[in-house]
Coordinates of N, CA and C in Angstrom, one line a residue:
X476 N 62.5 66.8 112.6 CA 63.7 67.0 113.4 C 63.5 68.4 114.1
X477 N 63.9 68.3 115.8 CA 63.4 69.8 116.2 C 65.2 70.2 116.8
X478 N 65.2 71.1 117.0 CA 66.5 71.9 117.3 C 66.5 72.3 118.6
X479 N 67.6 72.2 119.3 CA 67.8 72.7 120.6 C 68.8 74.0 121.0
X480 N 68.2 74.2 121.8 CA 69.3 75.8 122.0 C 70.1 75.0 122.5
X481 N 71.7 75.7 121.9 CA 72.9 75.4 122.6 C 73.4 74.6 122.0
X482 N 72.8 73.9 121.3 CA 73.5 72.5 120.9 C 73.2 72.6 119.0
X483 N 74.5 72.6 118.4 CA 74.7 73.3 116.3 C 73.8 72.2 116.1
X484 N 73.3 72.5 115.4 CA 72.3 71.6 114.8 C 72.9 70.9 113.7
X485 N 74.0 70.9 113.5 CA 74.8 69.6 113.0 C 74.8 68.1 113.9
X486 N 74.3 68.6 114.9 CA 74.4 67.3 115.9 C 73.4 67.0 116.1
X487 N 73.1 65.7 115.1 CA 71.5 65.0 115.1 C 71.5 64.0 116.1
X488 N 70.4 63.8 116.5 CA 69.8 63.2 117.6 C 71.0 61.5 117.4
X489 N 71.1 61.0 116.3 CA 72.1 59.8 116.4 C 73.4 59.8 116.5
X490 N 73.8 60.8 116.3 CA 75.0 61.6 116.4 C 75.4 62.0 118.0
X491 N 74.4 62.5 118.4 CA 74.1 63.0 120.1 C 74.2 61.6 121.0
X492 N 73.6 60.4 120.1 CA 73.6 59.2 121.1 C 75.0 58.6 121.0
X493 N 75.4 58.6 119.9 CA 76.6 58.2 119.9 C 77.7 58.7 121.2
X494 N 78.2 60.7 120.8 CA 78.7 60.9 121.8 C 78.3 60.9 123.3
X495 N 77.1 60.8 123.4 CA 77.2 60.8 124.8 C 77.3 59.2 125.2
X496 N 77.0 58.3 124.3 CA 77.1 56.7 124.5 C 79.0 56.6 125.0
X497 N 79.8 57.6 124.1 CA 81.4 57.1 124.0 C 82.0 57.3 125.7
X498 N 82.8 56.7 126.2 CA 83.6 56.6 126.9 C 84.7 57.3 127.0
X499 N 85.3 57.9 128.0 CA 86.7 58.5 128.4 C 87.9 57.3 127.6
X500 N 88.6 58.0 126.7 CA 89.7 57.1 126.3 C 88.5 56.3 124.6
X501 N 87.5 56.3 124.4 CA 86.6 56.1 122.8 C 86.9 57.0 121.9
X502 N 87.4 56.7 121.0 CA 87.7 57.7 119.4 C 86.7 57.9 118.7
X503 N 86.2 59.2 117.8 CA 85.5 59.1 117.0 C 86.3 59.6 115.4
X504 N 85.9 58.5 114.7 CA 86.6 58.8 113.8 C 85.5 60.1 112.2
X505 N 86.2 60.9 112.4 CA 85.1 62.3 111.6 C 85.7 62.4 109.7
X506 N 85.1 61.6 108.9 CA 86.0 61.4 107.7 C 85.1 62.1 106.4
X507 N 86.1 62.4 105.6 CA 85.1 62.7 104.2 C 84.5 61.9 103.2
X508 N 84.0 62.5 102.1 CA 82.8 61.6 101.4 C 83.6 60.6 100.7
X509 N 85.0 60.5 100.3 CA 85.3 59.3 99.6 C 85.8 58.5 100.8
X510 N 86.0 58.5 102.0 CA 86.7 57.6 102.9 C 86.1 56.4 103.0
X511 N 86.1 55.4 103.2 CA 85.8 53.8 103.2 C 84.7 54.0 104.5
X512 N 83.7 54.3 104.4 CA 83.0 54.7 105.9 C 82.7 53.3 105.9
X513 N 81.5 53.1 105.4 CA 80.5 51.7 105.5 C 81.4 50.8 106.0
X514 N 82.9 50.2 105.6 CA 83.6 49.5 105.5 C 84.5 49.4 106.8
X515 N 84.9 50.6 107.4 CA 85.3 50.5 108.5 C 84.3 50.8 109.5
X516 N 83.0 51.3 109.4 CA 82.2 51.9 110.8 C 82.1 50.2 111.1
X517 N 82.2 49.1 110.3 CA 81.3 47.8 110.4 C 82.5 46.8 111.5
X518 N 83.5 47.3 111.7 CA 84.2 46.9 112.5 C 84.7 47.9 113.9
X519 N 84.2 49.0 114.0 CA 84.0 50.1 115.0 C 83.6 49.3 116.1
X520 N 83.7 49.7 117.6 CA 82.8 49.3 118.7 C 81.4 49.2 118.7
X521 N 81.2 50.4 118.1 CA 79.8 50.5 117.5 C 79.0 49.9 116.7
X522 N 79.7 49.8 115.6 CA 79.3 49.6 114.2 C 78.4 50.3 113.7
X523 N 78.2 51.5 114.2 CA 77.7 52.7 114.1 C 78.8 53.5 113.0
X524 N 77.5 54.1 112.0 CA 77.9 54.8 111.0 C 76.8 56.3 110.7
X525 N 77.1 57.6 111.0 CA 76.1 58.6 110.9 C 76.8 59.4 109.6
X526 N 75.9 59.9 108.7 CA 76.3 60.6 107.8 C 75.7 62.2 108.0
X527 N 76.5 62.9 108.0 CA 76.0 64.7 108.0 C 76.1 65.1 106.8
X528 N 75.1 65.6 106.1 CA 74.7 66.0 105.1 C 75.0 67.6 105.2
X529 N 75.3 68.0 104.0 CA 75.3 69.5 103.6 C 76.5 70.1 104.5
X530 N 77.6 69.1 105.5 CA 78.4 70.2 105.8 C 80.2 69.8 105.3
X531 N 80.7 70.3 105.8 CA 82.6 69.6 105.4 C 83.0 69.5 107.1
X532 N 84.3 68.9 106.9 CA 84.8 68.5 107.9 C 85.0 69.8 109.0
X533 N 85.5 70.7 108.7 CA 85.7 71.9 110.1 C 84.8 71.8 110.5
X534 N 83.3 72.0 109.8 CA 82.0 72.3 110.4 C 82.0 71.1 111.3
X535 N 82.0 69.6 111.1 CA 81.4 68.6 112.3 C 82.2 68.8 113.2
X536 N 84.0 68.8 112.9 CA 84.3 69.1 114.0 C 84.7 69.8 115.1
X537 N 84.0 71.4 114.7 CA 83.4 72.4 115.6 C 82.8 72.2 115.9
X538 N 81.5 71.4 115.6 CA 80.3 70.6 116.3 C 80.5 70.0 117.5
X539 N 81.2 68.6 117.3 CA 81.6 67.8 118.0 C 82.6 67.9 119.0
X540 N 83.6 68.9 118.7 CA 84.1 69.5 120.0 C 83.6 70.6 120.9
X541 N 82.5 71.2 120.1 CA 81.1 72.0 121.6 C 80.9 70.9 122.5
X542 N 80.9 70.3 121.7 CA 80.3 69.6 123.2 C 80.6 68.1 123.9
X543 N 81.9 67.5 123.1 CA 82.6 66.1 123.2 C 84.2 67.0 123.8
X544 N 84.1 66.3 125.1 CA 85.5 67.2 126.0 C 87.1 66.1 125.0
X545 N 88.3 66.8 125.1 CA 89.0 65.5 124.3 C 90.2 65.3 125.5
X546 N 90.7 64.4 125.2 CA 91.3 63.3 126.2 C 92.8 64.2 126.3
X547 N 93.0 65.2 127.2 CA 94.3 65.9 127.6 C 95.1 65.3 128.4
X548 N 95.0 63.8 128.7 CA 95.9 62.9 129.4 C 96.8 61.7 128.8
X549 N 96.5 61.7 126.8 CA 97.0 61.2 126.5 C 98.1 61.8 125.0
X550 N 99.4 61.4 125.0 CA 99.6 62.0 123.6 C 98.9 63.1 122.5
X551 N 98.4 62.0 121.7 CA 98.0 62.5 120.5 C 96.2 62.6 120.5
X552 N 95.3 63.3 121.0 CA 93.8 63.1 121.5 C 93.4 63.4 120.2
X553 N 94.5 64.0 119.0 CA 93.4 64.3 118.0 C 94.4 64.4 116.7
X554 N 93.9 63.2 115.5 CA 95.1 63.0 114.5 C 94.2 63.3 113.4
X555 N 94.9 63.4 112.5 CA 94.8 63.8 111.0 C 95.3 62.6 109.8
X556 N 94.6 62.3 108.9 CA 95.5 61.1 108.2 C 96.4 62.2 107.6
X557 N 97.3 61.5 106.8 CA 98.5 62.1 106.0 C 99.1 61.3 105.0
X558 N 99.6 61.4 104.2 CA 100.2 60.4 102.6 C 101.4 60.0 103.4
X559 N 101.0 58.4 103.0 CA 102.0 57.5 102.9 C 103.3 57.9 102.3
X560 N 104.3 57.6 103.2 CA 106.0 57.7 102.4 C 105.9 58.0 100.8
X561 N 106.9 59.1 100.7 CA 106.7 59.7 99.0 C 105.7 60.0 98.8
X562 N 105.1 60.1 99.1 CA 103.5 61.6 98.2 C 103.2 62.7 99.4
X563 N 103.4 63.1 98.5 CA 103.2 64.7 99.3 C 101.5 65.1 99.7
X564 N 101.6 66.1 100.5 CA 100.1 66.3 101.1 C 99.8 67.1 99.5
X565 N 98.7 67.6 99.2 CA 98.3 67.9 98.0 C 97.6 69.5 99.3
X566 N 97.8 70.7 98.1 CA 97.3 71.5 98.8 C 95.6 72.0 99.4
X567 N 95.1 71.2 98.8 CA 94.1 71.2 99.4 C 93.3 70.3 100.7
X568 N 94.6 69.3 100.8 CA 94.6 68.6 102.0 C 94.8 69.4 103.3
X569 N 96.0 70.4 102.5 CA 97.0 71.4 103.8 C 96.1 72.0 104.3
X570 N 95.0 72.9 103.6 CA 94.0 73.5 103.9 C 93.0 73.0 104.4
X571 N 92.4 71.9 104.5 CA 91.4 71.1 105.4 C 92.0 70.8 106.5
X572 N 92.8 70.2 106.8 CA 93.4 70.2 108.2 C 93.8 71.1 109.0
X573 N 94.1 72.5 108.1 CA 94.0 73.7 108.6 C 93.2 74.1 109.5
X574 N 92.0 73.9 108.6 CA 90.8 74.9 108.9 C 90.0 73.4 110.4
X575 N 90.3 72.4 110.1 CA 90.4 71.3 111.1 C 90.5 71.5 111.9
X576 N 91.9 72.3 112.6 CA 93.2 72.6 113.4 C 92.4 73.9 113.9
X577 N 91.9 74.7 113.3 CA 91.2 75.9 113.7 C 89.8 75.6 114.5
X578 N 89.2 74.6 113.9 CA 87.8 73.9 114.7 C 88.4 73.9 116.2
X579 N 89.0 72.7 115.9 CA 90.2 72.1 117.7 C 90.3 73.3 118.3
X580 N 91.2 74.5 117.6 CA 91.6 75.5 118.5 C 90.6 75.9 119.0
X581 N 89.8 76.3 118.6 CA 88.4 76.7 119.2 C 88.3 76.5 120.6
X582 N 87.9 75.0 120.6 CA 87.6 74.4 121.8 C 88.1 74.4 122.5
X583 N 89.8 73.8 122.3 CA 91.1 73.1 123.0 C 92.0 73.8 122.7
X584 N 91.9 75.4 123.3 CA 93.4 76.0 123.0 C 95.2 75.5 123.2
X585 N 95.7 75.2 122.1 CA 97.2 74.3 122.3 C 97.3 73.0 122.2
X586 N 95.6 72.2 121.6 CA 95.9 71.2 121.3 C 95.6 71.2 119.4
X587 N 97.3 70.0 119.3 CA 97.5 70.1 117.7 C 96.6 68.7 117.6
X588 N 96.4 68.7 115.9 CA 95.7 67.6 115.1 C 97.4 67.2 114.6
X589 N 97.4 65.9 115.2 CA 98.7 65.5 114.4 C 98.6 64.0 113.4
X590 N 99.5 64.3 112.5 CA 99.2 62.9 111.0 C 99.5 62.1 111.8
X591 N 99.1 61.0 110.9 CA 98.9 59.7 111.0 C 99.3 59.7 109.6
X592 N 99.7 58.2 109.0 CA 100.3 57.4 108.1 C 99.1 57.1 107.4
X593 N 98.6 57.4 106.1 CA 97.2 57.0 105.5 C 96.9 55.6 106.4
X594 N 97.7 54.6 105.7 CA 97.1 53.1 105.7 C 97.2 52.3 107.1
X595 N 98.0 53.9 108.3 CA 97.7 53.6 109.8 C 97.0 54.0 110.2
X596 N 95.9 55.5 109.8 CA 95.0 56.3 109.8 C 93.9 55.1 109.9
X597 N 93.7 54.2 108.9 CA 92.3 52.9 108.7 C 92.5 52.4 109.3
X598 N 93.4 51.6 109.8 CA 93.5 51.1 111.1 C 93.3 51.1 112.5
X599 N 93.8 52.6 112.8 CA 93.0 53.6 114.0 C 91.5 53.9 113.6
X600 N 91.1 54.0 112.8 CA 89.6 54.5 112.6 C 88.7 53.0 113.1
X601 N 89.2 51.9 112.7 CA 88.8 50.5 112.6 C 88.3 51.0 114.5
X602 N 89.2 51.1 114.8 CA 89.4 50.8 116.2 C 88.4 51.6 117.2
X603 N 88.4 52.5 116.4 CA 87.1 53.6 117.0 C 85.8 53.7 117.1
X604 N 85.3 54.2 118.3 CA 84.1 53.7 118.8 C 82.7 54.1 117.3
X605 N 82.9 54.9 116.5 CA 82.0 55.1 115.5 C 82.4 55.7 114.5
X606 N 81.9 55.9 113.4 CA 81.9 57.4 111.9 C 81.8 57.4 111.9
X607 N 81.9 58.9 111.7 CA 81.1 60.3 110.8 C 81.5 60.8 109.7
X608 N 80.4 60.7 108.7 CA 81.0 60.7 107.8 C 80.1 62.5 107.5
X609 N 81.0 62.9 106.9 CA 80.5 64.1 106.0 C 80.8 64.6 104.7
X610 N 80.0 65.7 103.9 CA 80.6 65.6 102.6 C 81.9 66.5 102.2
X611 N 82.8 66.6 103.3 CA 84.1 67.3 103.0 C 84.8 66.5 101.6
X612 N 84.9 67.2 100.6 CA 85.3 66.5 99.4 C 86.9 67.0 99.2
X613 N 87.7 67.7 100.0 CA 89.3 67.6 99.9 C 89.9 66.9 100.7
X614 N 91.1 66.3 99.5 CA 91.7 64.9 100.4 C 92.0 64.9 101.4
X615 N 92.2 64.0 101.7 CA 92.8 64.3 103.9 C 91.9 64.9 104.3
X616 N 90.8 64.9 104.2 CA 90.1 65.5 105.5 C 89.3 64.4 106.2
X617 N 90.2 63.8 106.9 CA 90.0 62.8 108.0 C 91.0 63.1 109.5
X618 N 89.8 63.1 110.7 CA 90.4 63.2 111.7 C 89.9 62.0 112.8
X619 N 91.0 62.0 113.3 CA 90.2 60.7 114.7 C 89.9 61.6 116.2
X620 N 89.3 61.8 117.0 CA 89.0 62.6 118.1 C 89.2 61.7 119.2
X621 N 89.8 61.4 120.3 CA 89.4 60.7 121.1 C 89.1 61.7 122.6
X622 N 87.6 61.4 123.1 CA 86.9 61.6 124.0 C 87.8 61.7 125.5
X623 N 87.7 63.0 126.2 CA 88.5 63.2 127.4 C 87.5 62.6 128.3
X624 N 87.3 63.6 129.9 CA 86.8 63.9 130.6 C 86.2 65.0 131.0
X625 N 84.3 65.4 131.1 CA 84.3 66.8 131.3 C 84.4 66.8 133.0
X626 N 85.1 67.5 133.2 CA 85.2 68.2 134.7 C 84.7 68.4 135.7
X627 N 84.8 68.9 137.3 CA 83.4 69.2 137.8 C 82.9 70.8 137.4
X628 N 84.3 71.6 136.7 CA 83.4 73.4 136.1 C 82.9 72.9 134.8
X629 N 82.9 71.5 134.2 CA 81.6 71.8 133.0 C 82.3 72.1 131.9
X630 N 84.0 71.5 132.1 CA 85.6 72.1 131.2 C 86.1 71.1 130.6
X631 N 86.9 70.6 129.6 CA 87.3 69.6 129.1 C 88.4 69.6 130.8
X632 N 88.6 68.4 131.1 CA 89.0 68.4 132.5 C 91.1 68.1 132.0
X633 N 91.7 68.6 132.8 CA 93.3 68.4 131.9 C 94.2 68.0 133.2
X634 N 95.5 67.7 133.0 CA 96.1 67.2 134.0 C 96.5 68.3 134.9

């Protein structure tokens, strides 16, 4: 495996085909080690499933938004699962979506990661153009991204 300037080396070469394979308006669903990956990547557009080893969720998705522009023309371009009616988020979920939320900010200043409904979260993920799965091991740390437009300055492009 060789490394390229510019580009975190969390983003392996199948990972790299994926996003640049996705479409304006294509989700990428970015989930942790216990999330149903195998099970839903197999119904994805794709049926593409990539696993990143050695990192947690903020890290891919600081990754992935260097360099995947996200979709500023539609509602919600970037969700979070969240506990089903009666169960509370557990605090170590609060803090992965945090630090999630802080990835996004990075990229996409003013765009929020907003919940999703666990068992609507799998259903959205179904629907998305691939996995990623990583070894983020605190609950909820699942996010869906869906892919914008980059611009002609080389910018996530916005209305």
């Amino acid at each position: 495996m060789g490394l390229l300037k510019g580009i975190d080396p969390l983003l392996s070469a199948d990972l790299l085909f994926i996003l640049r394979s996705m479409g304006h308006g294509d989700s990428l669903c970015i989930c942790d080690c216990n999330f149903p990956a195998f099970e839903v990547s197999g119904k994805t557009t794709s049926q593409r499933l990539v696993h990143v080893g050695g990192a947690d969720l903020p890290q891919v998705v600081n990754a992935v938004c260097s360099v995947m522009p996200l979709d500023f023309f539609i509602e919600d371009p970037a969700l979070h699962m969240a506990p089903q009616a009666g169960v509370s988020m557990p605090p170590l979920g609060t803090a992965v979506i945090a630090d999630a939320q802080a990835a996004v900010s990075q990229h996409c200043p003013g765009m929020q990661i907003k919940g999703v409904e666990r068992f609507e979260f799998y259903e959205r993920a179904r629907k998305c153009f691939a996995v990623v799965q990583t070894l983020e091991r605190r609950p909820y740390g699942n996010v869906i991204l869906t892919k914008g437009v980059v611009g002609p300055d080389g910018k996530d492009l916005k209305p």
